[in-house]
Amino acid sequence: MSGGILEGDRNMGLIRAQLRRQRVLAGMNQDEFGKRTNYSASTVSAVETGTRAMDTPFAARADEVLETGGLFVSLLELARRDGQPRWFRPWLDAERAADQLRCYQPTLVPGLLQTEAYARAVIRCDDKLTDAQVEQRLAARMDRQSILNKDEPPQFVVVLDEIVIRRVDEAFHQALADQVHRLIELAERPNISIHIVPADIAIHVSLTGPFILAKTADGGWVGNLENQLGGIVVDKDDALATLLSRWETVRNEALSRRQSTELMKEVVKSWT
């Protein structure tokens, strides 16, 4: 992953330099630019120096004020893609093009459904990342979620083990409570279905690890497997057939959509 981080850092540095250049060419100091974009001068300074990650709303406002025709939004999207590990980039392309997504996670809320606080806590578990790299990865993860808000979003079916919504300690309590509330809200969308495998199902075939499947408009499937060293993009027919079979098995072990929502509500209620 270090190669992706270095490449992403370099590209983000070029974007920050271009932002400063365009701002100066427009005859604006940081204070004036901040007023025009509805950000404080300190925020503008933090973005330009890299102590705060540039996000899509900031890039969009910069494009409007500097009249750059979407330049910064486009550069930011490219930088985020290049900042991802090389093995992950084909999956990102498949994810964006998918009309169906099927995800099983035995340990964590999937990245596409994570709140900012939950995602930051998960990313910070990697103690090799600097604060700036954490924020860069966080921004990229939040940006990925935009596929669920498209005019024609993919159908996203998620299966989680019950432990995912119960793994909590005192320091993580509020972040998980907010995360489960978010899952309940998302489950109300017609294109998102969340199912819980109850804790009394002690053993099932998919406990060996998480996976996600994407179905594209042409009817083909692509899979992604996560592991401690990164992940594997799966596109071979026999491997995909195995994952699709595993999906059917674990989906059948899970509660219905309504039952899963009720269980999530009970979990949150038990904490209050």
mmCIF file of C-alpha atoms in Angstrom:
data_model
loop_
_atom_site.group_PDB
_atom_site.id
_atom_site.type_symbol
_atom_site.label_atom_id
_atom_site.label_comp_id
_atom_site.label_asym_id
_atom_site.label_seq_id
_atom_site.Cartn_x
_atom_site.Cartn_y
_atom_site.Cartn_z
ATOM 1 C CA MET A 1 0.000 0.000 0.000
ATOM 2 C CA SER A 2 2.921 2.357 0.577
ATOM 3 C CA GLY A 3 3.341 2.906 -3.165
ATOM 4 C CA GLY A 4 -0.237 4.097 -3.452
ATOM 5 C CA ILE A 5 0.143 6.409 -0.457
ATOM 6 C CA LEU A 6 3.315 8.001 -1.869
ATOM 7 C CA GLU A 7 1.759 8.435 -5.288
ATOM 8 C CA GLY A 8 -1.379 9.926 -3.787
ATOM 9 C CA ASP A 9 0.647 12.303 -1.591
ATOM 10 C CA ARG A 10 2.618 13.506 -4.602
ATOM 11 C CA ASN A 11 -0.506 14.122 -6.667
ATOM 12 C CA MET A 12 -2.243 15.931 -3.820
ATOM 13 C CA GLY A 13 0.854 18.125 -3.463
ATOM 14 C CA LEU A 14 0.560 19.082 -7.131
ATOM 15 C CA ILE A 15 -3.118 19.937 -6.683
ATOM 16 C CA ARG A 16 -2.341 22.130 -3.668
ATOM 17 C CA ALA A 17 0.346 23.926 -5.666
ATOM 18 C CA GLN A 18 -2.091 24.455 -8.523
ATOM 19 C CA LEU A 19 -4.685 25.822 -6.089
ATOM 20 C CA ARG A 20 -2.213 28.359 -4.718
ATOM 21 C CA ARG A 21 -1.161 29.324 -8.254
ATOM 22 C CA GLN A 22 -4.723 29.830 -9.482
ATOM 23 C CA ARG A 23 -5.643 31.791 -6.359
ATOM 24 C CA VAL A 24 -2.668 34.130 -6.751
ATOM 25 C CA LEU A 25 -3.346 34.562 -10.475
ATOM 26 C CA ALA A 26 -6.900 35.570 -9.564
ATOM 27 C CA GLY A 27 -5.452 38.261 -7.271
ATOM 28 C CA MET A 28 -6.853 36.828 -4.049
ATOM 29 C CA ASN A 29 -5.132 36.246 -0.728
ATOM 30 C CA GLN A 30 -6.244 33.368 1.507
ATOM 31 C CA ASP A 31 -8.648 35.547 3.466
ATOM 32 C CA GLU A 32 -10.439 36.869 0.385
ATOM 33 C CA PHE A 33 -10.514 33.445 -1.261
ATOM 34 C CA GLY A 34 -11.959 31.990 1.948
ATOM 35 C CA LYS A 35 -14.731 34.583 2.022
ATOM 36 C CA ARG A 36 -15.589 33.893 -1.609
ATOM 37 C CA THR A 37 -15.680 30.118 -1.059
ATOM 38 C CA ASN A 38 -17.379 30.292 2.372
ATOM 39 C CA TYR A 39 -14.358 28.845 4.159
ATOM 40 C CA SER A 40 -12.170 30.487 6.789
ATOM 41 C CA ALA A 41 -8.707 31.717 5.878
ATOM 42 C CA SER A 42 -7.278 29.147 8.305
ATOM 43 C CA THR A 43 -9.092 26.357 6.438
ATOM 44 C CA VAL A 44 -7.758 27.594 3.110
ATOM 45 C CA SER A 45 -4.250 27.681 4.583
ATOM 46 C CA ALA A 46 -4.645 24.168 6.003
ATOM 47 C CA VAL A 47 -5.768 22.807 2.624
ATOM 48 C CA GLU A 48 -2.918 24.523 0.788
ATOM 49 C CA THR A 49 -0.300 23.255 3.235
ATOM 50 C CA GLY A 50 -1.739 19.746 3.388
ATOM 51 C CA THR A 51 -2.644 19.709 7.089
ATOM 52 C CA ARG A 52 -6.283 19.345 6.048
ATOM 53 C CA ALA A 53 -7.373 17.111 3.188
ATOM 54 C CA MET A 54 -9.100 18.751 0.251
ATOM 55 C CA ASP A 55 -12.589 17.302 -0.131
ATOM 56 C CA THR A 56 -15.045 17.428 -3.025
ATOM 57 C CA PRO A 57 -17.141 20.360 -1.685
ATOM 58 C CA PHE A 58 -13.991 22.470 -1.255
ATOM 59 C CA ALA A 59 -12.759 21.546 -4.733
ATOM 60 C CA ALA A 60 -16.153 22.369 -6.243
ATOM 61 C CA ARG A 61 -16.242 25.799 -4.586
ATOM 62 C CA ALA A 62 -12.674 26.490 -5.719
ATOM 63 C CA ASP A 63 -13.702 25.651 -9.287
ATOM 64 C CA GLU A 64 -16.660 28.035 -9.062
ATOM 65 C CA VAL A 65 -14.722 30.957 -7.566
ATOM 66 C CA LEU A 66 -11.642 30.532 -9.743
ATOM 67 C CA GLU A 67 -13.719 29.673 -12.825
ATOM 68 C CA THR A 68 -11.586 26.634 -13.605
ATOM 69 C CA GLY A 69 -14.326 24.584 -15.248
ATOM 70 C CA GLY A 70 -14.281 21.637 -12.859
ATOM 71 C CA LEU A 71 -10.492 21.319 -12.886
ATOM 72 C CA PHE A 72 -10.018 20.773 -9.155
ATOM 73 C CA VAL A 73 -12.876 18.284 -8.823
ATOM 74 C CA SER A 74 -11.422 16.260 -11.719
ATOM 75 C CA LEU A 75 -7.880 16.418 -10.353
ATOM 76 C CA LEU A 76 -9.083 15.377 -6.919
ATOM 77 C CA GLU A 77 -10.900 12.333 -8.310
ATOM 78 C CA LEU A 78 -7.785 11.269 -10.224
ATOM 79 C CA ALA A 79 -5.537 11.809 -7.196
ATOM 80 C CA ARG A 80 -7.789 9.725 -4.982
ATOM 81 C CA ARG A 81 -7.798 6.905 -7.476
ATOM 82 C CA ASP A 82 -4.009 7.076 -7.855
ATOM 83 C CA GLY A 83 -3.671 7.212 -4.067
ATOM 84 C CA GLN A 84 -5.311 3.814 -3.785
ATOM 85 C CA PRO A 85 -3.176 0.650 -3.926
ATOM 86 C CA ARG A 86 -2.787 -0.568 -7.505
ATOM 87 C CA TRP A 87 -4.612 -3.821 -6.764
ATOM 88 C CA PHE A 88 -7.645 -1.820 -5.592
ATOM 89 C CA ARG A 89 -8.033 0.442 -8.645
ATOM 90 C CA PRO A 90 -9.694 -2.166 -10.930
ATOM 91 C CA TRP A 91 -12.173 -2.819 -8.134
ATOM 92 C CA LEU A 92 -12.986 0.893 -7.849
ATOM 93 C CA ASP A 93 -13.749 0.964 -11.566
ATOM 94 C CA ALA A 94 -16.030 -2.070 -11.206
ATOM 95 C CA GLU A 95 -17.727 -0.560 -8.153
ATOM 96 C CA ARG A 96 -18.508 2.690 -9.972
ATOM 97 C CA ALA A 97 -19.945 0.853 -12.989
ATOM 98 C CA ALA A 98 -21.984 -1.686 -11.016
ATOM 99 C CA ASP A 99 -25.767 -1.859 -11.095
ATOM 100 C CA GLN A 100 -25.736 -4.426 -8.266
ATOM 101 C CA LEU A 101 -23.422 -4.855 -5.271
ATOM 102 C CA ARG A 102 -23.473 -7.756 -2.838
ATOM 103 C CA CYS A 103 -21.317 -7.511 0.264
ATOM 104 C CA TYR A 104 -20.643 -9.835 3.199
ATOM 105 C CA GLN A 105 -18.718 -8.506 6.217
ATOM 106 C CA PRO A 106 -18.163 -10.549 9.406
ATOM 107 C CA THR A 107 -16.158 -7.901 11.301
ATOM 108 C CA LEU A 108 -16.720 -4.314 10.109
ATOM 109 C CA VAL A 109 -19.348 -2.065 8.584
ATOM 110 C CA PRO A 110 -18.537 -1.903 4.834
ATOM 111 C CA GLY A 111 -16.717 1.238 3.722
ATOM 112 C CA LEU A 112 -19.617 2.333 1.495
ATOM 113 C CA LEU A 113 -21.873 2.559 4.568
ATOM 114 C CA GLN A 114 -19.449 3.938 7.160
ATOM 115 C CA THR A 115 -19.975 7.244 8.944
ATOM 116 C CA GLU A 116 -17.036 9.629 8.962
ATOM 117 C CA ALA A 117 -16.290 8.991 12.654
ATOM 118 C CA TYR A 118 -16.453 5.197 12.259
ATOM 119 C CA ALA A 119 -14.281 5.292 9.123
ATOM 120 C CA ARG A 120 -11.691 7.526 10.778
ATOM 121 C CA ALA A 121 -11.454 5.147 13.753
ATOM 122 C CA VAL A 122 -10.969 2.158 11.444
ATOM 123 C CA ILE A 123 -8.344 3.900 9.297
ATOM 124 C CA ARG A 124 -6.445 5.121 12.377
ATOM 125 C CA CYS A 125 -5.893 1.510 13.416
ATOM 126 C CA ASP A 126 -2.995 1.528 10.939
ATOM 127 C CA ASP A 127 -0.383 3.261 13.097
ATOM 128 C CA LYS A 128 1.966 3.668 10.124
ATOM 129 C CA LEU A 129 -0.261 6.375 8.623
ATOM 130 C CA THR A 130 0.346 10.041 9.337
ATOM 131 C CA ASP A 131 -2.566 12.296 10.272
ATOM 132 C CA ALA A 132 -2.548 13.728 6.749
ATOM 133 C CA GLN A 133 -2.654 10.247 5.223
ATOM 134 C CA VAL A 134 -5.531 9.271 7.510
ATOM 135 C CA GLU A 135 -7.503 12.308 6.354
ATOM 136 C CA GLN A 136 -6.635 11.584 2.719
ATOM 137 C CA ARG A 137 -7.906 8.029 2.996
ATOM 138 C CA LEU A 138 -10.973 9.197 4.893
ATOM 139 C CA ALA A 139 -11.837 11.711 2.173
ATOM 140 C CA ALA A 140 -11.412 9.031 -0.501
ATOM 141 C CA ARG A 141 -13.664 6.623 1.402
ATOM 142 C CA MET A 142 -16.378 9.232 1.863
ATOM 143 C CA ASP A 143 -16.118 10.118 -1.824
ATOM 144 C CA ARG A 144 -16.675 6.474 -2.808
ATOM 145 C CA GLN A 145 -20.061 6.611 -1.113
ATOM 146 C CA SER A 146 -21.320 9.019 -3.776
ATOM 147 C CA ILE A 147 -22.213 6.031 -5.975
ATOM 148 C CA LEU A 148 -25.134 5.337 -3.623
ATOM 149 C CA ASN A 149 -26.544 8.808 -4.286
ATOM 150 C CA LYS A 150 -26.489 8.747 -8.089
ATOM 151 C CA ASP A 151 -29.690 9.281 -10.060
ATOM 152 C CA GLU A 152 -29.643 5.552 -10.784
ATOM 153 C CA PRO A 153 -27.748 4.035 -7.827
ATOM 154 C CA PRO A 154 -26.805 0.358 -7.682
ATOM 155 C CA GLN A 155 -28.877 -2.106 -5.722
ATOM 156 C CA PHE A 156 -26.722 -2.763 -2.660
ATOM 157 C CA VAL A 157 -27.393 -5.831 -0.541
ATOM 158 C CA VAL A 158 -25.292 -6.184 2.596
ATOM 159 C CA VAL A 159 -24.989 -9.079 5.036
ATOM 160 C CA LEU A 160 -23.310 -8.425 8.387
ATOM 161 C CA ASP A 161 -22.616 -10.709 11.307
ATOM 162 C CA GLU A 162 -24.341 -9.461 14.460
ATOM 163 C CA ILE A 163 -20.984 -8.895 16.163
ATOM 164 C CA VAL A 164 -20.381 -6.000 13.737
ATOM 165 C CA ILE A 165 -23.106 -3.931 15.402
ATOM 166 C CA ARG A 166 -22.181 -5.014 18.936
ATOM 167 C CA ARG A 167 -18.378 -4.712 18.977
ATOM 168 C CA VAL A 168 -17.993 -1.690 21.223
ATOM 169 C CA ASP A 169 -16.016 -0.334 24.153
ATOM 170 C CA GLU A 170 -16.381 2.859 26.153
ATOM 171 C CA ALA A 171 -14.203 4.939 23.821
ATOM 172 C CA PHE A 172 -15.971 3.695 20.680
ATOM 173 C CA HIS A 173 -19.515 3.729 22.064
ATOM 174 C CA GLN A 174 -20.775 6.950 20.480
ATOM 175 C CA ALA A 175 -19.168 6.276 17.115
ATOM 176 C CA LEU A 176 -20.790 2.843 16.883
ATOM 177 C CA ALA A 177 -24.163 4.128 18.110
ATOM 178 C CA ASP A 178 -24.122 6.801 15.393
ATOM 179 C CA GLN A 179 -23.015 4.191 12.875
ATOM 180 C CA VAL A 180 -25.897 1.836 13.679
ATOM 181 C CA HIS A 181 -28.346 4.749 13.476
ATOM 182 C CA ARG A 182 -26.891 5.454 10.041
ATOM 183 C CA LEU A 183 -27.373 1.828 8.973
ATOM 184 C CA ILE A 184 -31.015 2.020 10.023
ATOM 185 C CA GLU A 185 -31.486 5.179 7.945
ATOM 186 C CA LEU A 186 -29.750 3.669 4.924
ATOM 187 C CA ALA A 187 -31.848 0.499 5.149
ATOM 188 C CA GLU A 188 -34.926 2.634 4.457
ATOM 189 C CA ARG A 189 -33.665 3.440 0.967
ATOM 190 C CA PRO A 190 -35.208 1.297 -1.767
ATOM 191 C CA ASN A 191 -31.810 0.480 -3.262
ATOM 192 C CA ILE A 192 -30.130 -0.608 -0.003
ATOM 193 C CA SER A 193 -30.933 -3.790 1.896
ATOM 194 C CA ILE A 194 -29.105 -4.687 5.121
ATOM 195 C CA HIS A 195 -29.367 -8.159 6.648
ATOM 196 C CA ILE A 196 -27.919 -9.433 9.918
ATOM 197 C CA VAL A 197 -26.693 -12.961 10.587
ATOM 198 C CA PRO A 198 -27.807 -13.478 14.211
ATOM 199 C CA ALA A 199 -25.234 -14.389 16.838
ATOM 200 C CA ASP A 200 -26.868 -17.757 17.481
ATOM 201 C CA ILE A 201 -25.695 -18.879 14.026
ATOM 202 C CA ALA A 202 -22.289 -19.829 15.380
ATOM 203 C CA ILE A 203 -20.766 -21.365 12.243
ATOM 204 C CA HIS A 204 -21.354 -20.736 8.559
ATOM 205 C CA VAL A 205 -19.300 -21.092 5.405
ATOM 206 C CA SER A 206 -18.480 -17.406 4.903
ATOM 207 C CA LEU A 207 -16.798 -16.853 8.275
ATOM 208 C CA THR A 208 -13.496 -17.373 6.474
ATOM 209 C CA GLY A 209 -13.549 -13.749 5.344
ATOM 210 C CA PRO A 210 -15.334 -10.758 3.835
ATOM 211 C CA PHE A 211 -16.074 -10.344 0.156
ATOM 212 C CA ILE A 212 -17.984 -8.071 -2.173
ATOM 213 C CA LEU A 213 -19.390 -8.706 -5.636
ATOM 214 C CA ALA A 214 -20.242 -6.185 -8.347
ATOM 215 C CA LYS A 215 -22.557 -6.877 -11.285
ATOM 216 C CA THR A 216 -22.106 -4.602 -14.276
ATOM 217 C CA ALA A 217 -24.611 -3.555 -16.920
ATOM 218 C CA ASP A 218 -23.453 -6.348 -19.264
ATOM 219 C CA GLY A 219 -24.333 -8.963 -16.634
ATOM 220 C CA GLY A 220 -20.768 -9.865 -15.680
ATOM 221 C CA TRP A 221 -19.491 -10.147 -12.118
ATOM 222 C CA VAL A 222 -16.302 -8.965 -10.440
ATOM 223 C CA GLY A 223 -15.330 -9.794 -6.858
ATOM 224 C CA ASN A 224 -13.033 -8.344 -4.243
ATOM 225 C CA LEU A 225 -11.489 -10.160 -1.272
ATOM 226 C CA GLU A 226 -9.845 -8.263 1.590
ATOM 227 C CA ASN A 227 -6.956 -9.609 3.646
ATOM 228 C CA GLN A 228 -4.210 -8.364 5.958
ATOM 229 C CA LEU A 229 -1.925 -7.479 3.051
ATOM 230 C CA GLY A 230 -4.530 -5.632 1.016
ATOM 231 C CA GLY A 231 -6.882 -7.515 -1.248
ATOM 232 C CA ILE A 232 -7.490 -9.483 -4.410
ATOM 233 C CA VAL A 233 -9.708 -8.592 -7.351
ATOM 234 C CA VAL A 234 -11.488 -11.728 -8.558
ATOM 235 C CA ASP A 235 -12.545 -12.055 -12.211
ATOM 236 C CA LYS A 236 -12.060 -15.770 -13.005
ATOM 237 C CA ASP A 237 -15.266 -17.674 -13.704
ATOM 238 C CA ASP A 238 -14.623 -20.564 -11.312
ATOM 239 C CA ALA A 239 -13.662 -18.267 -8.428
ATOM 240 C CA LEU A 240 -16.675 -16.032 -9.066
ATOM 241 C CA ALA A 241 -18.957 -19.073 -9.099
ATOM 242 C CA THR A 242 -17.616 -20.022 -5.660
ATOM 243 C CA LEU A 243 -18.214 -16.518 -4.287
ATOM 244 C CA LEU A 244 -21.739 -16.391 -5.720
ATOM 245 C CA SER A 245 -22.472 -19.736 -4.097
ATOM 246 C CA ARG A 246 -21.054 -18.530 -0.777
ATOM 247 C CA TRP A 247 -23.193 -15.416 -1.092
ATOM 248 C CA GLU A 248 -26.387 -17.425 -1.474
ATOM 249 C CA THR A 249 -25.478 -19.521 1.550
ATOM 250 C CA VAL A 250 -24.719 -16.620 3.888
ATOM 251 C CA ARG A 251 -27.691 -14.609 2.639
ATOM 252 C CA ASN A 252 -29.968 -17.517 3.544
ATOM 253 C CA GLU A 253 -28.551 -17.565 7.092
ATOM 254 C CA ALA A 254 -29.388 -13.878 7.621
ATOM 255 C CA LEU A 255 -32.537 -12.303 8.976
ATOM 256 C CA SER A 256 -35.017 -10.578 6.701
ATOM 257 C CA ARG A 257 -34.680 -6.881 5.978
ATOM 258 C CA ARG A 258 -37.410 -5.966 8.472
ATOM 259 C CA GLN A 259 -36.097 -8.313 11.179
ATOM 260 C CA SER A 260 -32.568 -6.951 10.711
ATOM 261 C CA THR A 261 -33.756 -3.366 11.101
ATOM 262 C CA GLU A 262 -35.636 -4.280 14.269
ATOM 263 C CA LEU A 263 -32.526 -5.974 15.660
ATOM 264 C CA MET A 264 -30.422 -2.879 14.951
ATOM 265 C CA LYS A 265 -33.005 -0.725 16.715
ATOM 266 C CA GLU A 266 -32.963 -3.066 19.713
ATOM 267 C CA VAL A 267 -29.157 -2.870 19.875
ATOM 268 C CA VAL A 268 -29.191 0.933 19.927
ATOM 269 C CA LYS A 269 -32.013 0.987 22.475
ATOM 270 C CA SER A 270 -30.062 -1.335 24.781
ATOM 271 C CA TRP A 271 -27.250 1.252 24.926
ATOM 272 C CA THR A 272 -29.545 4.064 26.037
#
